[in-house]
CSV table of C-alpha atoms and ligand atoms in Angstrom, one decimal:
chain,number,residue,atom,x,y,z
A,1,MET,CA,-76.2,-142.5,-125.1
A,2,SER,CA,-75.3,-145.4,-122.5
A,3,GLU,CA,-77.8,-148.3,-123.7
A,4,ARG,CA,-78.2,-148.8,-127.4
A,5,LYS,CA,-82.0,-148.2,-128.6
A,6,THR,CA,-83.7,-148.9,-131.5
A,7,ALA,CA,-85.4,-146.7,-134.4
A,8,LEU,CA,-88.1,-148.5,-136.9
A,9,VAL,CA,-87.8,-146.6,-140.1
A,10,THR,CA,-90.3,-147.0,-142.9
A,11,GLY,CA,-89.2,-146.9,-146.5
A,12,ALA,CA,-85.6,-146.7,-145.8
A,13,SER,CA,-84.2,-148.4,-149.0
A,14,ARG,CA,-83.1,-145.2,-150.6
A,15,GLY,CA,-83.0,-141.0,-150.5
A,16,ILE,CA,-84.4,-139.6,-147.4
A,17,GLY,CA,-85.1,-142.5,-145.5
A,18,ARG,CA,-81.7,-143.8,-145.5
A,19,ALA,CA,-80.3,-141.0,-144.4
A,20,ILE,CA,-82.6,-141.5,-141.6
A,21,CYS,CA,-81.1,-144.3,-140.6
A,22,VAL,CA,-77.7,-143.3,-141.2
A,23,ARG,CA,-77.6,-140.7,-138.8
A,24,LEU,CA,-80.0,-142.8,-136.3
A,25,ALA,CA,-77.1,-145.4,-136.6
A,26,LYS,CA,-74.5,-142.6,-136.0
A,27,ASP,CA,-76.3,-141.6,-133.1
A,28,GLY,CA,-76.2,-144.4,-131.2
A,29,PHE,CA,-79.5,-146.7,-132.3
A,30,ASP,CA,-80.1,-150.1,-133.8
A,31,ILE,CA,-82.6,-149.9,-136.8
A,32,VAL,CA,-85.0,-151.4,-137.9
A,33,PHE,CA,-86.1,-150.9,-141.7
A,34,ASN,CA,-88.7,-152.1,-144.4
A,35,TYR,CA,-88.3,-151.0,-148.0
A,36,GLN,CA,-91.0,-152.7,-150.5
A,37,SER,CA,-89.0,-153.9,-153.2
A,38,GLY,CA,-84.9,-152.5,-153.6
A,39,SER,CA,-83.8,-154.9,-151.6
A,40,GLU,CA,-80.1,-154.7,-153.4
A,41,ALA,CA,-80.6,-150.7,-152.3
A,42,ALA,CA,-81.9,-152.0,-149.0
A,43,MET,CA,-78.9,-153.8,-148.1
A,44,GLU,CA,-76.9,-150.8,-148.6
A,45,THR,CA,-78.3,-149.1,-146.0
A,46,LYS,CA,-78.1,-152.1,-143.6
A,47,ALA,CA,-74.5,-151.7,-145.0
A,48,LEU,CA,-74.1,-148.2,-144.5
A,49,CYS,CA,-75.9,-148.5,-140.7
A,50,GLU,CA,-73.6,-151.2,-139.5
A,51,ALA,CA,-70.5,-149.1,-140.3
A,52,GLU,CA,-71.8,-147.1,-137.7
A,53,GLY,CA,-71.6,-149.6,-135.1
A,54,ALA,CA,-75.3,-150.1,-135.4
A,55,LYS,CA,-77.4,-153.6,-135.5
A,56,VAL,CA,-79.7,-153.6,-138.2
A,57,LEU,CA,-82.4,-155.7,-139.4
A,58,ALA,CA,-84.1,-154.7,-142.8
A,59,VAL,CA,-87.6,-156.1,-143.9
A,60,GLN,CA,-89.0,-156.3,-147.2
A,61,ALA,CA,-93.1,-155.1,-146.0
A,62,ASP,CA,-95.4,-152.6,-147.9
A,63,ILE,CA,-96.5,-150.5,-145.5
A,64,SER,CA,-99.8,-149.8,-146.7
A,65,ASP,CA,-100.9,-152.9,-146.2
A,66,SER,CA,-102.3,-153.2,-142.4
A,67,SER,CA,-101.1,-156.7,-141.8
A,68,GLN,CA,-97.8,-156.0,-143.0
A,69,CYS,CA,-97.8,-153.5,-141.0
A,70,ALA,CA,-97.9,-155.1,-137.8
A,71,ASP,CA,-96.1,-157.9,-139.1
A,72,LEU,CA,-93.7,-155.2,-139.5
A,73,MET,CA,-93.6,-153.8,-135.8
A,74,LYS,CA,-93.7,-157.3,-134.5
A,75,GLN,CA,-90.3,-158.1,-136.3
A,76,ALA,CA,-89.7,-154.6,-134.5
A,77,LEU,CA,-90.1,-155.4,-131.3
A,78,GLU,CA,-88.8,-159.3,-131.2
A,79,PHE,CA,-85.5,-156.9,-132.0
A,80,GLY,CA,-85.4,-154.7,-129.7
A,81,GLU,CA,-87.0,-156.6,-127.0
A,82,GLY,CA,-90.1,-155.6,-126.5
A,83,LYS,CA,-89.3,-151.9,-126.6
A,84,LEU,CA,-89.6,-149.3,-129.5
A,85,PRO,CA,-88.8,-145.7,-128.6
A,86,VAL,CA,-88.4,-144.4,-131.8
A,87,LEU,CA,-90.7,-144.6,-135.3
A,88,VAL,CA,-90.3,-142.3,-137.7
A,89,ASN,CA,-92.4,-142.4,-140.8
A,90,ASN,CA,-90.7,-142.0,-144.0
A,91,ALA,CA,-92.0,-144.5,-147.0
A,92,GLY,CA,-94.1,-142.4,-149.4
A,93,ILE,CA,-94.4,-142.0,-153.0
A,94,THR,CA,-95.5,-139.9,-155.5
A,95,ARG,CA,-98.4,-140.4,-159.0
A,96,ASP,CA,-98.4,-136.5,-160.0
A,97,ASN,CA,-101.2,-135.0,-162.9
A,98,LEU,CA,-103.1,-132.9,-162.9
A,99,LEU,CA,-106.4,-133.2,-161.2
A,100,ALA,CA,-108.7,-133.2,-164.1
A,101,ARG,CA,-106.4,-135.8,-165.7
A,102,MET,CA,-105.6,-137.8,-162.6
A,103,LYS,CA,-107.1,-141.4,-162.3
A,104,ASP,CA,-109.0,-143.3,-159.0
A,105,GLU,CA,-106.2,-145.4,-158.8
A,106,ASP,CA,-104.1,-141.8,-158.6
A,107,LEU,CA,-105.5,-140.8,-155.4
A,108,ASP,CA,-105.8,-144.6,-153.9
A,109,ALA,CA,-101.9,-145.7,-154.7
A,110,VAL,CA,-100.9,-142.3,-153.3
A,111,LEU,CA,-103.2,-142.3,-150.3
A,112,ASN,CA,-103.0,-146.3,-149.4
A,113,VAL,CA,-99.4,-145.5,-149.0
A,114,ASN,CA,-99.0,-142.2,-147.3
A,115,LEU,CA,-101.5,-141.8,-145.3
A,116,LYS,CA,-103.2,-144.7,-144.6
A,117,GLY,CA,-99.2,-146.8,-144.2
A,118,THR,CA,-99.1,-144.1,-141.3
A,119,PHE,CA,-102.1,-144.3,-139.9
A,120,TYR,CA,-101.5,-148.0,-139.8
A,121,MET,CA,-97.8,-147.1,-138.8
A,122,MET,CA,-98.7,-145.1,-136.0
A,123,ARG,CA,-101.4,-147.0,-134.9
A,124,GLU,CA,-98.9,-149.8,-134.4
A,125,ALA,CA,-97.1,-147.5,-132.3
A,126,SER,CA,-99.4,-146.3,-130.1
A,127,LYS,CA,-99.8,-149.3,-128.4
A,128,VAL,CA,-96.2,-149.8,-127.8
A,129,MET,CA,-95.8,-146.5,-126.7
A,130,LEU,CA,-98.4,-146.2,-124.2
A,131,ARG,CA,-97.6,-149.4,-122.6
A,132,GLN,CA,-94.1,-148.3,-122.2
A,133,LYS,CA,-94.6,-144.9,-120.9
A,134,TYR,CA,-92.0,-143.1,-123.7
A,135,GLY,CA,-92.2,-142.6,-127.6
A,136,ARG,CA,-90.7,-140.7,-130.2
A,137,ILE,CA,-93.4,-140.8,-133.3
A,138,ILE,CA,-91.9,-138.4,-136.4
A,139,SER,CA,-93.3,-138.4,-139.4
A,140,ILE,CA,-92.4,-136.7,-142.9
A,141,SER,CA,-94.8,-134.7,-144.9
A,142,SER,CA,-93.8,-132.3,-147.4
A,143,VAL,CA,-94.4,-128.4,-147.9
A,144,VAL,CA,-96.5,-129.7,-150.4
A,145,GLY,CA,-98.9,-130.3,-147.4
A,146,ILE,CA,-98.9,-127.0,-145.8
A,147,MET,CA,-98.7,-125.1,-149.4
A,148,GLY,CA,-100.4,-127.3,-152.1
A,149,ASN,CA,-98.6,-128.2,-155.3
A,150,ALA,CA,-100.4,-128.3,-158.9
A,151,GLY,CA,-100.6,-131.3,-160.4
A,152,GLN,CA,-99.8,-132.8,-156.5
A,153,VAL,CA,-103.6,-132.8,-155.4
A,154,ASN,CA,-103.1,-136.7,-154.8
A,155,TYR,CA,-100.1,-136.2,-152.8
A,156,ALA,CA,-101.3,-133.1,-151.2
A,157,ALA,CA,-103.9,-134.9,-149.9
A,158,SER,CA,-101.8,-137.6,-148.5
A,159,LYS,CA,-99.2,-134.9,-146.8
A,160,ALA,CA,-101.7,-132.7,-144.9
A,161,GLY,CA,-103.3,-135.7,-143.9
A,162,VAL,CA,-100.6,-136.6,-141.9
A,163,ILE,CA,-100.1,-133.1,-140.8
A,164,GLY,CA,-103.7,-134.0,-138.8
A,165,MET,CA,-103.3,-137.3,-137.7
A,166,THR,CA,-99.8,-135.5,-136.0
A,167,LYS,CA,-101.2,-133.0,-134.6
A,168,SER,CA,-104.5,-135.3,-133.3
A,169,LEU,CA,-102.4,-138.1,-132.0
A,170,ALA,CA,-99.5,-135.9,-130.2
A,171,ARG,CA,-102.5,-134.8,-128.1
A,172,GLU,CA,-103.7,-138.4,-127.0
A,173,LEU,CA,-100.2,-139.2,-126.4
A,174,ALA,CA,-98.3,-136.2,-124.3
A,175,SER,CA,-99.8,-136.8,-121.4
A,176,ARG,CA,-97.2,-140.4,-121.4
A,177,GLN,CA,-94.3,-138.9,-122.7
A,178,ILE,CA,-95.1,-139.2,-125.7
A,179,THR,CA,-94.0,-137.2,-129.0
A,180,VAL,CA,-95.7,-137.0,-132.2
A,181,ASN,CA,-94.3,-134.5,-134.9
A,182,ALA,CA,-94.1,-134.0,-138.5
A,183,VAL,CA,-90.7,-132.5,-140.7
A,184,ALA,CA,-92.2,-131.7,-144.3
A,185,PRO,CA,-88.8,-131.0,-146.4
A,186,GLY,CA,-88.5,-128.8,-149.5
A,187,MET,CA,-86.9,-130.0,-152.4
A,188,ILE,CA,-84.8,-133.0,-151.4
A,189,GLU,CA,-82.5,-134.5,-154.2
A,190,THR,CA,-83.2,-137.9,-153.9
A,191,ASP,CA,-85.2,-140.2,-156.4
A,192,MET,CA,-88.5,-139.1,-155.9
A,193,THR,CA,-87.2,-135.6,-157.6
A,194,ALA,CA,-85.0,-136.7,-160.2
A,195,GLY,CA,-87.2,-137.0,-162.9
A,196,ILE,CA,-88.8,-133.6,-162.9
A,197,PRO,CA,-87.3,-132.1,-165.5
A,198,GLU,CA,-84.3,-129.4,-165.6
A,199,GLU,CA,-86.7,-126.4,-166.3
A,200,ALA,CA,-89.3,-127.5,-164.4
A,201,LYS,CA,-86.4,-127.6,-161.4
A,202,LYS,CA,-84.9,-124.3,-162.9
A,203,LYS,CA,-89.0,-122.5,-162.1
A,204,ILE,CA,-89.2,-124.4,-158.7
A,205,LEU,CA,-85.6,-123.4,-157.7
A,206,GLU,CA,-86.4,-119.4,-158.6
A,207,GLY,CA,-88.9,-119.8,-155.3
A,208,ILE,CA,-86.7,-121.1,-153.0
A,209,PRO,CA,-84.9,-118.5,-151.0
A,210,PHE,CA,-81.4,-121.1,-150.4
A,211,LYS,CA,-81.6,-121.0,-154.4
A,212,GLU,CA,-80.3,-124.7,-154.2
A,213,MET,CA,-82.4,-128.1,-153.2
A,214,GLY,CA,-82.0,-129.8,-149.9
A,215,ARG,CA,-79.8,-132.8,-149.1
A,216,PRO,CA,-81.4,-135.7,-147.2
A,217,GLU,CA,-79.0,-135.5,-144.6
A,218,ASP,CA,-80.8,-131.9,-144.0
A,219,ILE,CA,-83.9,-133.6,-143.3
A,220,ALA,CA,-82.0,-136.6,-141.6
A,221,ASN,CA,-80.6,-134.2,-138.9
A,222,VAL,CA,-83.8,-132.5,-137.6
A,223,VAL,CA,-85.5,-136.1,-136.8
A,224,ALA,CA,-82.4,-137.0,-134.6
A,225,PHE,CA,-83.2,-134.5,-132.9
A,226,LEU,CA,-86.8,-135.0,-132.7
A,227,ALA,CA,-86.2,-138.7,-132.0
A,228,GLY,CA,-83.1,-137.9,-129.4
A,229,ASP,CA,-83.3,-136.4,-125.3
A,230,GLU,CA,-83.1,-132.5,-126.9
A,231,GLY,CA,-86.5,-132.4,-128.3
A,232,ARG,CA,-88.4,-134.2,-125.5
A,233,TYR,CA,-90.6,-131.4,-124.9
A,234,ILE,CA,-91.7,-131.0,-128.9
A,235,THR,CA,-94.6,-131.8,-129.9
A,236,GLY,CA,-97.7,-131.7,-132.7
A,237,GLN,CA,-95.4,-129.8,-134.5
A,238,VAL,CA,-94.8,-129.6,-138.2
A,239,ILE,CA,-90.8,-128.4,-138.8
A,240,ALA,CA,-90.2,-127.0,-142.2
A,241,VAL,CA,-86.9,-128.1,-143.6
A,242,ASP,CA,-86.7,-126.0,-147.2
A,243,GLY,CA,-84.6,-123.7,-147.9
A,244,GLY,CA,-87.5,-120.6,-146.9
A,245,MET,CA,-89.9,-122.5,-149.4
A,246,THR,CA,-92.9,-121.8,-146.7
A,247,ILE,CA,-91.4,-118.5,-145.6
B,301,LIG,P1,-87.3,-141.8,-152.8
B,301,LIG,O1,-86.1,-141.7,-152.2
B,301,LIG,O2,-88.7,-142.5,-153.3
B,301,LIG,O3,-87.7,-143.2,-151.4
B,301,LIG,C1,-89.2,-144.4,-151.5
B,301,LIG,C2,-89.0,-144.6,-150.3
B,301,LIG,O4,-90.3,-145.6,-149.2
B,301,LIG,C3,-88.2,-146.4,-150.5
B,301,LIG,O5,-87.4,-146.9,-149.4
B,301,LIG,C4,-88.7,-147.3,-151.1
B,301,LIG,O6,-88.7,-149.0,-151.0
B,301,LIG,C5,-90.5,-146.6,-150.1
B,301,LIG,N1,-91.9,-147.4,-150.0
B,301,LIG,C6,-92.4,-146.6,-150.8
B,301,LIG,N2,-93.8,-147.5,-151.5
B,301,LIG,C7,-93.4,-148.4,-150.2
B,301,LIG,C8,-94.8,-149.1,-149.3
B,301,LIG,N3,-95.9,-149.1,-150.1
B,301,LIG,N4,-94.2,-149.8,-148.6
B,301,LIG,C9,-93.0,-149.7,-147.6
B,301,LIG,N5,-91.8,-149.2,-148.5
B,301,LIG,C10,-92.2,-148.1,-149.7
B,301,LIG,O7,-87.6,-141.0,-151.7
B,301,LIG,P2,-87.5,-140.1,-150.6
B,301,LIG,O8,-87.4,-138.2,-151.6
B,301,LIG,O9,-86.3,-140.2,-150.1
B,301,LIG,O10,-88.9,-139.6,-150.0
B,301,LIG,C11,-89.0,-140.6,-148.1
B,301,LIG,C12,-90.2,-139.1,-147.7
B,301,LIG,O11,-90.0,-137.6,-147.3
B,301,LIG,C13,-91.6,-139.4,-148.4
B,301,LIG,O12,-92.4,-139.7,-147.1
B,301,LIG,C14,-91.4,-137.9,-149.3
B,301,LIG,O13,-93.0,-137.8,-149.5
B,301,LIG,C15,-91.0,-137.5,-148.3
B,301,LIG,N6,-91.0,-136.0,-149.0
B,301,LIG,C16,-90.0,-135.8,-149.8
B,301,LIG,C17,-89.7,-134.6,-151.1
B,301,LIG,C18,-88.4,-134.7,-151.8
B,301,LIG,O14,-88.1,-133.4,-152.2
B,301,LIG,N7,-87.5,-135.9,-152.0
B,301,LIG,C19,-89.8,-133.5,-150.6
B,301,LIG,C20,-90.9,-134.1,-149.7
B,301,LIG,C21,-91.4,-135.0,-148.9
B,301,LIG,P3,-88.0,-149.5,-152.1
B,301,LIG,O15,-87.1,-149.2,-152.7
B,301,LIG,O16,-88.6,-150.7,-152.3
B,301,LIG,O17,-89.0,-149.0,-153.3
C-alpha cells in the first residue's frame, strides 16, 4: 500500500478487536479504535499497533450512545485528514440466560451495544463514505446469529440483526464502491468465552468439526482481506470463521 489509510475499529482494547487492529496495522493502516472502560488494555493495543509502524488514536467511547458514536467518527476523521476508508464494527457484549429468566435489562444492554451501536456507527460511516465514494464496512456478527444458541436469545437477536443491517446497507451503498460485509465467528479464545465452564466448553467443541477453538487472528485475517484491495467485489456477505460449526 503506497499511502497509509485509516481504519476505525470499535471495541479493540482486547480480544478480536485488538487482533484486528494489529493485523490492519501490519497491512499498512493507521488505526483509530475505541474501548469502553479498559484503558490499560487499550494502551497495550496501541503499543502493539505502533510496533507495526502505525499511527494510533485510542478513544474512550461507549458505542451504545449515538452522540458518542458521532464524536468518535469526528475524531477519526480529524485523525485521517477527512477520510475514513475502513470501519470495523467489533464491540459486543453478552448477557446470557434462559429466556424465561432473562431480564429486560439483559435484552436492552445487548441490543444497545451489539445492534444499536453497530447501527449508529454504520450511519456515521455511510455519510462519510458516500461523500468519498469509497469504503469498507465490516461488522462482527456471530454464528449464533445464524444458528441460534440456547441461553442467548438476546445475543442471537442482536447478531441476526447485524446480518440484516449488513445486507440492507450493502444494497444501499454498492453503486458507490462501498462494500458492507459481516464476519461470523464461531468459538474464539477471548475473555468473552473464558468464563464458559470446562464441561460446557467440551460439549461445544464436540459440535465443532475442527475440534478446537479459533483464535482472534483467524477473524482478523478475514477482516483484513475484506478491508484490502482484494475484497473489492464482495458485498452483502456473511463469512463464517468457525472451524466448520455452521456446515
Ligand atoms: P471481548 O474480549 O469481551 O472484548 C469486547 C470489546 O468490546 C472490549 O474491547 C470492550 O471494551 C468493547 N466494548 C464492550 N462494550 C462496549 C461499548 N458499549 N462501547 C465500546 N466498546 C465496548 O470480546 P471478543 O470475544 O473479542 O468479541 C468481539 C466481537 O466478536 C463481539 O462483537 C462478539 O460478539 C463477537 N464474537 C465473539 C465470539 C467469541 O467466541 N469470542 C464469537 C462470535 C462473535 P472494554 O475492554 O473497555 O470493556
